[in-house]
Tab-separated table of C-alpha atoms (C1' of nucleotides) in Angstrom:
chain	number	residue	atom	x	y	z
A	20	UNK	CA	-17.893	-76.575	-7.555
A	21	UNK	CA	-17.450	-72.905	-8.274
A	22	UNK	CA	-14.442	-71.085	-7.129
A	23	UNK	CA	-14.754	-67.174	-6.207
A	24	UNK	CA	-11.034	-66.780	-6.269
A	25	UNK	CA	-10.804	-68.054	-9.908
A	26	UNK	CA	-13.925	-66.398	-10.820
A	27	UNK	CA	-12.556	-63.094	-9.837
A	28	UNK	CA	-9.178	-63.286	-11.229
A	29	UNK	CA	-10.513	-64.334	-14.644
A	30	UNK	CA	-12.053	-60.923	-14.712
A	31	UNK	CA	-8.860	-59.477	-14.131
A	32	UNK	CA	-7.374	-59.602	-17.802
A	33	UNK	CA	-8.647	-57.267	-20.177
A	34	UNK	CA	-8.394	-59.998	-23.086
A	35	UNK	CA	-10.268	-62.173	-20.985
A	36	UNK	CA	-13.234	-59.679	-20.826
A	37	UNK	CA	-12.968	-58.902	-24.155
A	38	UNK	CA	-14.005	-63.092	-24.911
A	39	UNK	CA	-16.617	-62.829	-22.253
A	40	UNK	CA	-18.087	-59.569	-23.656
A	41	UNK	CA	-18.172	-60.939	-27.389
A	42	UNK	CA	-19.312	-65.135	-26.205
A	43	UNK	CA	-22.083	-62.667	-23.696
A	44	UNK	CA	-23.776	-60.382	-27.069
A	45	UNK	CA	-23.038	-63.331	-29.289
A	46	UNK	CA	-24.721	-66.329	-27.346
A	47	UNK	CA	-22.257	-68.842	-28.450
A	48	UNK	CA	-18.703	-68.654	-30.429
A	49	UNK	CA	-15.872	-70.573	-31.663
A	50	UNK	CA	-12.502	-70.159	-30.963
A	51	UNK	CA	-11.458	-68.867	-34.508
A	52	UNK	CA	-14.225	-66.472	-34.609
A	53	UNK	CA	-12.779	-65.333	-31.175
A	54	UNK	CA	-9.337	-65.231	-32.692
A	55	UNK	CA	-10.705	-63.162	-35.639
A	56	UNK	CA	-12.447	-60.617	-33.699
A	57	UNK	CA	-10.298	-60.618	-31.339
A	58	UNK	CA	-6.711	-60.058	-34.191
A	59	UNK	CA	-4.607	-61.920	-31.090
A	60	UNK	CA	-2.354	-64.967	-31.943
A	61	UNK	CA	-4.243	-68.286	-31.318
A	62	UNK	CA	-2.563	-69.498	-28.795
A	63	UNK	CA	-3.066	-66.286	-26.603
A	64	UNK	CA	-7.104	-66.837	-27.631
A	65	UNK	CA	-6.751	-70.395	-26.311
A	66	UNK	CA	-4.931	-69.889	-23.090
A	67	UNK	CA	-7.191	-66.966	-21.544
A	68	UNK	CA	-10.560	-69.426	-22.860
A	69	UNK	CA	-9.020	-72.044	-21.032
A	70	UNK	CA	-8.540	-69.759	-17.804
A	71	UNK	CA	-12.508	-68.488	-17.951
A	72	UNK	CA	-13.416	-72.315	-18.459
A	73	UNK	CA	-11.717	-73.337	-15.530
A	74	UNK	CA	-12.858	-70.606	-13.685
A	75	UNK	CA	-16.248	-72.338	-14.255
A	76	UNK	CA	-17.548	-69.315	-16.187
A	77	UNK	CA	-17.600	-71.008	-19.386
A	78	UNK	CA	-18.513	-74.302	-20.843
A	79	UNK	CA	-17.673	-76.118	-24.684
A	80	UNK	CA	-19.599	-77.544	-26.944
A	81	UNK	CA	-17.750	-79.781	-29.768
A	82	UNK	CA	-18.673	-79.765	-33.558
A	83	UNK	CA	-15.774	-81.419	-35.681
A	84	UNK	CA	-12.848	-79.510	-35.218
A	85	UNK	CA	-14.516	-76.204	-33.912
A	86	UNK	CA	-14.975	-75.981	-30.098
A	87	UNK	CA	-17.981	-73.401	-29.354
A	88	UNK	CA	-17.966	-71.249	-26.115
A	89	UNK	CA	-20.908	-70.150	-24.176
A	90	UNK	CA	-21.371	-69.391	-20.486
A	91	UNK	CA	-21.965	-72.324	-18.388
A	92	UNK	CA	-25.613	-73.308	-17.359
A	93	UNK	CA	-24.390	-73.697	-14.040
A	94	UNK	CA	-23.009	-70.317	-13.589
A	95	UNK	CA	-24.375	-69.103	-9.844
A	96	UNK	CA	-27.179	-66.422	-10.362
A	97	UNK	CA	-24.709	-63.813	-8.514
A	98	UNK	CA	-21.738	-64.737	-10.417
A	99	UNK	CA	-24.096	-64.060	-13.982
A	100	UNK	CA	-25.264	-60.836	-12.542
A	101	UNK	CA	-21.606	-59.785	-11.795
A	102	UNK	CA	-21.046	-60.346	-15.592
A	103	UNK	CA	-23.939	-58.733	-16.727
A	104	UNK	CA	-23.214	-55.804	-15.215
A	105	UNK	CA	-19.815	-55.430	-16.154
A	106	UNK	CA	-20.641	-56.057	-19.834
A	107	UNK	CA	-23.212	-53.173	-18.920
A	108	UNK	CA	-20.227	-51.145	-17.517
A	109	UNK	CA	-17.417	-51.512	-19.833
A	110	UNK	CA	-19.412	-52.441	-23.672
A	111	UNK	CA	-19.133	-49.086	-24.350
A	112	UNK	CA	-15.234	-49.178	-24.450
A	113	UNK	CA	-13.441	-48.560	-27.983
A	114	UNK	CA	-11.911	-52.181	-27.859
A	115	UNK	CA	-15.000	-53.748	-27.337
A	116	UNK	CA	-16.807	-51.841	-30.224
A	117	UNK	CA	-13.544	-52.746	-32.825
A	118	UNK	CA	-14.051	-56.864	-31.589
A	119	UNK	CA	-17.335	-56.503	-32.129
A	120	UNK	CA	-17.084	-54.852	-35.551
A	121	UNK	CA	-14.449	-56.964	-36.235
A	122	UNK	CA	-16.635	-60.158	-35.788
A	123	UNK	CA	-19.553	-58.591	-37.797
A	124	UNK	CA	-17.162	-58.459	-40.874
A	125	UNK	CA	-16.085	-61.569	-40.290
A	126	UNK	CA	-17.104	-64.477	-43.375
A	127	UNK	CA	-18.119	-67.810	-43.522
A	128	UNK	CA	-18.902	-67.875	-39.553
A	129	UNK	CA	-19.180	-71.040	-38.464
A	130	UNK	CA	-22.117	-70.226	-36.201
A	131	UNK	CA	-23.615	-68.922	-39.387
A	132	UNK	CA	-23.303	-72.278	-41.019
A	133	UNK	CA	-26.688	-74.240	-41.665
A	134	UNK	CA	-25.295	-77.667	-40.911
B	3	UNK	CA	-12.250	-41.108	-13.805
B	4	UNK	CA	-12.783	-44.287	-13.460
B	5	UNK	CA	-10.818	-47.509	-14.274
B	6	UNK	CA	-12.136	-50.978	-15.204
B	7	UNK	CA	-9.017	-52.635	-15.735
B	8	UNK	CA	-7.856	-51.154	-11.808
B	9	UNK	CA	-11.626	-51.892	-10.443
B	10	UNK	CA	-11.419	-55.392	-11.851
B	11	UNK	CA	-8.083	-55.904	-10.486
B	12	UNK	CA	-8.591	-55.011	-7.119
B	13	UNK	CA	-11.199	-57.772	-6.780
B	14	UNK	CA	-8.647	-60.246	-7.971
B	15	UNK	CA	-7.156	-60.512	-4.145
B	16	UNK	CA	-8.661	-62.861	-1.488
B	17	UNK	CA	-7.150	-60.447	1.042
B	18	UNK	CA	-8.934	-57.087	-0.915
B	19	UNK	CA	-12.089	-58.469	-1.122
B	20	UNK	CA	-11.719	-59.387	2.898
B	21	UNK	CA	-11.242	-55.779	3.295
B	22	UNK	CA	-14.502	-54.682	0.827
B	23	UNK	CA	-16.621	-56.910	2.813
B	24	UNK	CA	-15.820	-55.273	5.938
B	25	UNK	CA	-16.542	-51.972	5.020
B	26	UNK	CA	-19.392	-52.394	2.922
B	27	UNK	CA	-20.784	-54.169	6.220
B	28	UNK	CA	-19.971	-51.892	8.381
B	29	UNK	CA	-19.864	-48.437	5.991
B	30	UNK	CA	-17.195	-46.882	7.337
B	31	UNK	CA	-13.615	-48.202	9.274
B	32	UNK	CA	-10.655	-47.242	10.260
B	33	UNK	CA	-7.447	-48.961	9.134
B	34	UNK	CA	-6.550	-50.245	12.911
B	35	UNK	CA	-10.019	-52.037	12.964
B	36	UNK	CA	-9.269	-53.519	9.787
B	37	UNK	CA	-6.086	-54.446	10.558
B	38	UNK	CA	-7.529	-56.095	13.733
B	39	UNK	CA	-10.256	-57.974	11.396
B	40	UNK	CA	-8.275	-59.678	9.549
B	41	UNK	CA	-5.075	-60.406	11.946
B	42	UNK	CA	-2.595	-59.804	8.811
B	43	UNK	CA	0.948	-57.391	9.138
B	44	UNK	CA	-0.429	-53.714	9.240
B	45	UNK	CA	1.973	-52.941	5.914
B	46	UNK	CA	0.152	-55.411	4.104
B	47	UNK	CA	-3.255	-54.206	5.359
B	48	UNK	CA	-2.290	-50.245	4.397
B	49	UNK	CA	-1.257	-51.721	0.507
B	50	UNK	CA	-3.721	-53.277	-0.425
B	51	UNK	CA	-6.042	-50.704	0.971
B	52	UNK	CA	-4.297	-48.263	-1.263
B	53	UNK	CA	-4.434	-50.540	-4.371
B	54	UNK	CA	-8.298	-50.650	-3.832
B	55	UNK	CA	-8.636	-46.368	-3.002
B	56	UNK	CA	-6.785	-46.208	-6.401
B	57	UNK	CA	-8.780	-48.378	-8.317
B	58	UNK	CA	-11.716	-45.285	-7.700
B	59	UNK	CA	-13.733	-47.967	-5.225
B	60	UNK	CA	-12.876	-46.949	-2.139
B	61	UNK	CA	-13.169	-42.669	-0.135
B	62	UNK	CA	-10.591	-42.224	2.995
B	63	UNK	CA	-11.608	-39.513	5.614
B	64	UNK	CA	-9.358	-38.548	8.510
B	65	UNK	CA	-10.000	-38.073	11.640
B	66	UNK	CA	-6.876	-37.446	13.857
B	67	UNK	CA	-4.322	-39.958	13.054
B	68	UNK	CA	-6.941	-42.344	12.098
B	69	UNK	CA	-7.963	-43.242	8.496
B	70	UNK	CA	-11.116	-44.403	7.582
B	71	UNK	CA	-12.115	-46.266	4.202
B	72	UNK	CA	-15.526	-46.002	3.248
B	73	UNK	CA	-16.745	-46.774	-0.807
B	74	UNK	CA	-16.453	-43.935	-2.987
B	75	UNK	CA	-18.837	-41.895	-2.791
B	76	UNK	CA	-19.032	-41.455	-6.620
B	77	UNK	CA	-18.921	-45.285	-7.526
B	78	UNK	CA	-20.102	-46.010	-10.685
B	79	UNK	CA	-24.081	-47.767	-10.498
B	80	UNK	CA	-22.141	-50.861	-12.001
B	81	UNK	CA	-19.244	-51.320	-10.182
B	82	UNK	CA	-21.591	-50.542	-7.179
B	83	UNK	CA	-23.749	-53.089	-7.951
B	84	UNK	CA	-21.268	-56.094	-9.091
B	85	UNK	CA	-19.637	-55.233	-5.512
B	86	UNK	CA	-23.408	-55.778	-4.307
B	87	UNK	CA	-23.339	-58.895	-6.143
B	88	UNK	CA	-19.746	-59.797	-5.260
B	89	UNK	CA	-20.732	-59.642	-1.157
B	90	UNK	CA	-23.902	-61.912	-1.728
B	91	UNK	CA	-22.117	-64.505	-3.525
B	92	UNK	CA	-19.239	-64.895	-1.376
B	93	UNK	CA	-20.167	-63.331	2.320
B	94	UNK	CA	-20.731	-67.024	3.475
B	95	UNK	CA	-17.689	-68.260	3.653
B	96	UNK	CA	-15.334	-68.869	6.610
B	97	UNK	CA	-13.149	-66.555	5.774
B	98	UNK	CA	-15.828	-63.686	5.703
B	99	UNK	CA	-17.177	-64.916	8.877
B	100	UNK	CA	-14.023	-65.055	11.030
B	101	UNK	CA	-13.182	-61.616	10.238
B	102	UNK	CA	-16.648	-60.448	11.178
B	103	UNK	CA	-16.525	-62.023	14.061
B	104	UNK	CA	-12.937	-60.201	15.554
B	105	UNK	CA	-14.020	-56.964	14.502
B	106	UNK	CA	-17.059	-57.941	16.534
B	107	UNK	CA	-15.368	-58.666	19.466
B	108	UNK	CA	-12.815	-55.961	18.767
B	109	UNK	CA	-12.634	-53.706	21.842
B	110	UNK	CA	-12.115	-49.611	22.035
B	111	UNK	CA	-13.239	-49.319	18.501
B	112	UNK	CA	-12.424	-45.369	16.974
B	113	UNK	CA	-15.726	-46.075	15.049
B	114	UNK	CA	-17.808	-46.432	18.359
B	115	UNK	CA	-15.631	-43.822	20.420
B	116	UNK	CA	-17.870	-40.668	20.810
B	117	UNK	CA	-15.722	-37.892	20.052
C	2	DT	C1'	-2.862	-93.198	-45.785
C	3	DC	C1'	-1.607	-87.981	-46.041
C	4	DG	C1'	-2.670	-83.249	-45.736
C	5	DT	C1'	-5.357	-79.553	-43.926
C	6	DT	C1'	-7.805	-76.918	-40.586
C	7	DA	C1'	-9.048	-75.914	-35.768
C	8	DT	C1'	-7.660	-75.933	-31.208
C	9	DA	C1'	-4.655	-76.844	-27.257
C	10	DT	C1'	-0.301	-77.233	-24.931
C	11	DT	C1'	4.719	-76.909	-23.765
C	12	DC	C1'	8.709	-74.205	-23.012
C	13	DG	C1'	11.483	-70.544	-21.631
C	14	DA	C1'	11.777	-65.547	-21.076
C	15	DT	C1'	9.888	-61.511	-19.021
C	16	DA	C1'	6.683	-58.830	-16.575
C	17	DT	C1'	3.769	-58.025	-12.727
C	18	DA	C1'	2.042	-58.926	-8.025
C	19	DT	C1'	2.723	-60.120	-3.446
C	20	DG	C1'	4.939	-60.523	0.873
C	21	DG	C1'	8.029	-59.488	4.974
C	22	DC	C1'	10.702	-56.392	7.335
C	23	DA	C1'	12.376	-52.090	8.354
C	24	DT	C1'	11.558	-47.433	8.279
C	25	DA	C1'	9.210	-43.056	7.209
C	26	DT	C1'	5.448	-39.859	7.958
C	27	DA	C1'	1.714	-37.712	10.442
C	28	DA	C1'	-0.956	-36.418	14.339
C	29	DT	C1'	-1.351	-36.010	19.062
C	30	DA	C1'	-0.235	-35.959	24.072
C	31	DG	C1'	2.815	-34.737	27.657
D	14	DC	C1'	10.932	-30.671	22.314
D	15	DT	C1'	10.136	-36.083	22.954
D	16	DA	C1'	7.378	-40.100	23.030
D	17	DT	C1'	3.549	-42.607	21.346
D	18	DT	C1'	0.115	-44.268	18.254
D	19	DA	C1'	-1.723	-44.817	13.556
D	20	DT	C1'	-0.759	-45.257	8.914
D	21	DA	C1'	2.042	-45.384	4.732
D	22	DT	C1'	6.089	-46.464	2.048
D	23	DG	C1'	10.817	-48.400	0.378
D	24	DC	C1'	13.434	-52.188	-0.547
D	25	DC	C1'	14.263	-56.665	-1.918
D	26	DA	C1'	13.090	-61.573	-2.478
D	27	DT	C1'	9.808	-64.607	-4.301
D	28	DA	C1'	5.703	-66.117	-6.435
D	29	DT	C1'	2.500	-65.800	-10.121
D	30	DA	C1'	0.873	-64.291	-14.713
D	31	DT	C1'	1.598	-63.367	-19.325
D	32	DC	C1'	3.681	-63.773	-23.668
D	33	DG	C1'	5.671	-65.495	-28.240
D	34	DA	C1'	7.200	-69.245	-30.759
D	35	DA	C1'	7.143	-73.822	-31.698
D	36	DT	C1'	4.797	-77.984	-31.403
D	37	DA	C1'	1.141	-81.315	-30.219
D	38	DT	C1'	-3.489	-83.061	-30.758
D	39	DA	C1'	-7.837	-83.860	-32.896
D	40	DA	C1'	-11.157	-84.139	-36.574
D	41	DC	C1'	-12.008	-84.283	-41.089
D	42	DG	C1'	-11.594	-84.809	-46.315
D	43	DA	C1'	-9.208	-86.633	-50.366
DNA sequence: TCGTTATATTCGATATATGGCATATAATAG
DNA sequence: CTATTATATGCCATATATCGAATATAACGA
């Protein structure tokens, strides 16, 4: 069941916001298309999605190799609202905006495929 | 101004978001009634107090040699309403209760003095 | 099978946060 | 002034988080 103490402290790390605030606008992403907005190493990409998963904020979805992110179905109604409004607070950030633009430029997007 | 990364970080603590429940119940306390609250060392009580005044969430007003913490006064809408959110989702628990419960029976209370 | 791509994990170093205890400061009363 | 009460801070030990680099795993195609 869902933890507040891991809830909170996954919104404690400005990369980890950054995922949320991209996986939030975007519906649904893949790690790599994380990792290319993003311009962090991998690994760093996959450690903080693992934290915000196991915080129960997040759940996967598999699809050959890629593993897609989206917020979890489960996600308590006051825990959603808490992330809505801090995307609402903090979107208009410079870092945000660059991930975002980043991802936009980004080719051959998996979730663009037609599979 | 105000500071996401500080705001988001003061929620991270069990023991800070003990505090925030407390005054956001109440409005307005004073450090001692706090400190009563949540039967915890008074040092540790006054730090993380001051980690959550310098995040921007929290006002202080003296009155004598008393302090009282009340929520800043110029809160931003979001951060006011995630701490909203924050107190629905997680005002249940024990933890929450317990410390409502000894400020409740908390005698000679500076807030309920009439000066 | 081997090689490639996508993702996750381990390890060890470093940074940051937290806690306890003692002490400092500040305001007030006597 | 001194004593007392309320609050804040300094110092140091310890716990926890984060990071980079290397490596492991998993799925797929040739």
């Amino acid at each position: 069941m869902f933890n507040e103490y891991l809830f909170f402290e996954a919104l404690s790390d400005e990369t980890r916001r950054r995922l949320l605030l991209l996986i939030m606008k975007q519906g649904e992403l893949c790690v790599c298309e994380l990792f290319f907005a993003l311009n962090l190493p991998q690994p760093k990409i996959s450690r903080h999605l693992a934290v915000i998963r196991e915080a129960g904020i997040l759940a996967t979805r598999k699809e050959g190799t890629w593993v897609f992110y989206r917020l979890h179905p489960q996600l308590p109604l006051w825990a959603a609202k808490i992330l809505e409004m801090m995307a609402q607070g903090i979107e208009h950030g410079n870092i945000y905006h660059q991930d975002a633009k980043r991802l936009g430029a980004m080719e051959n997007r998996p979730s663009k495929c037609d599979i």
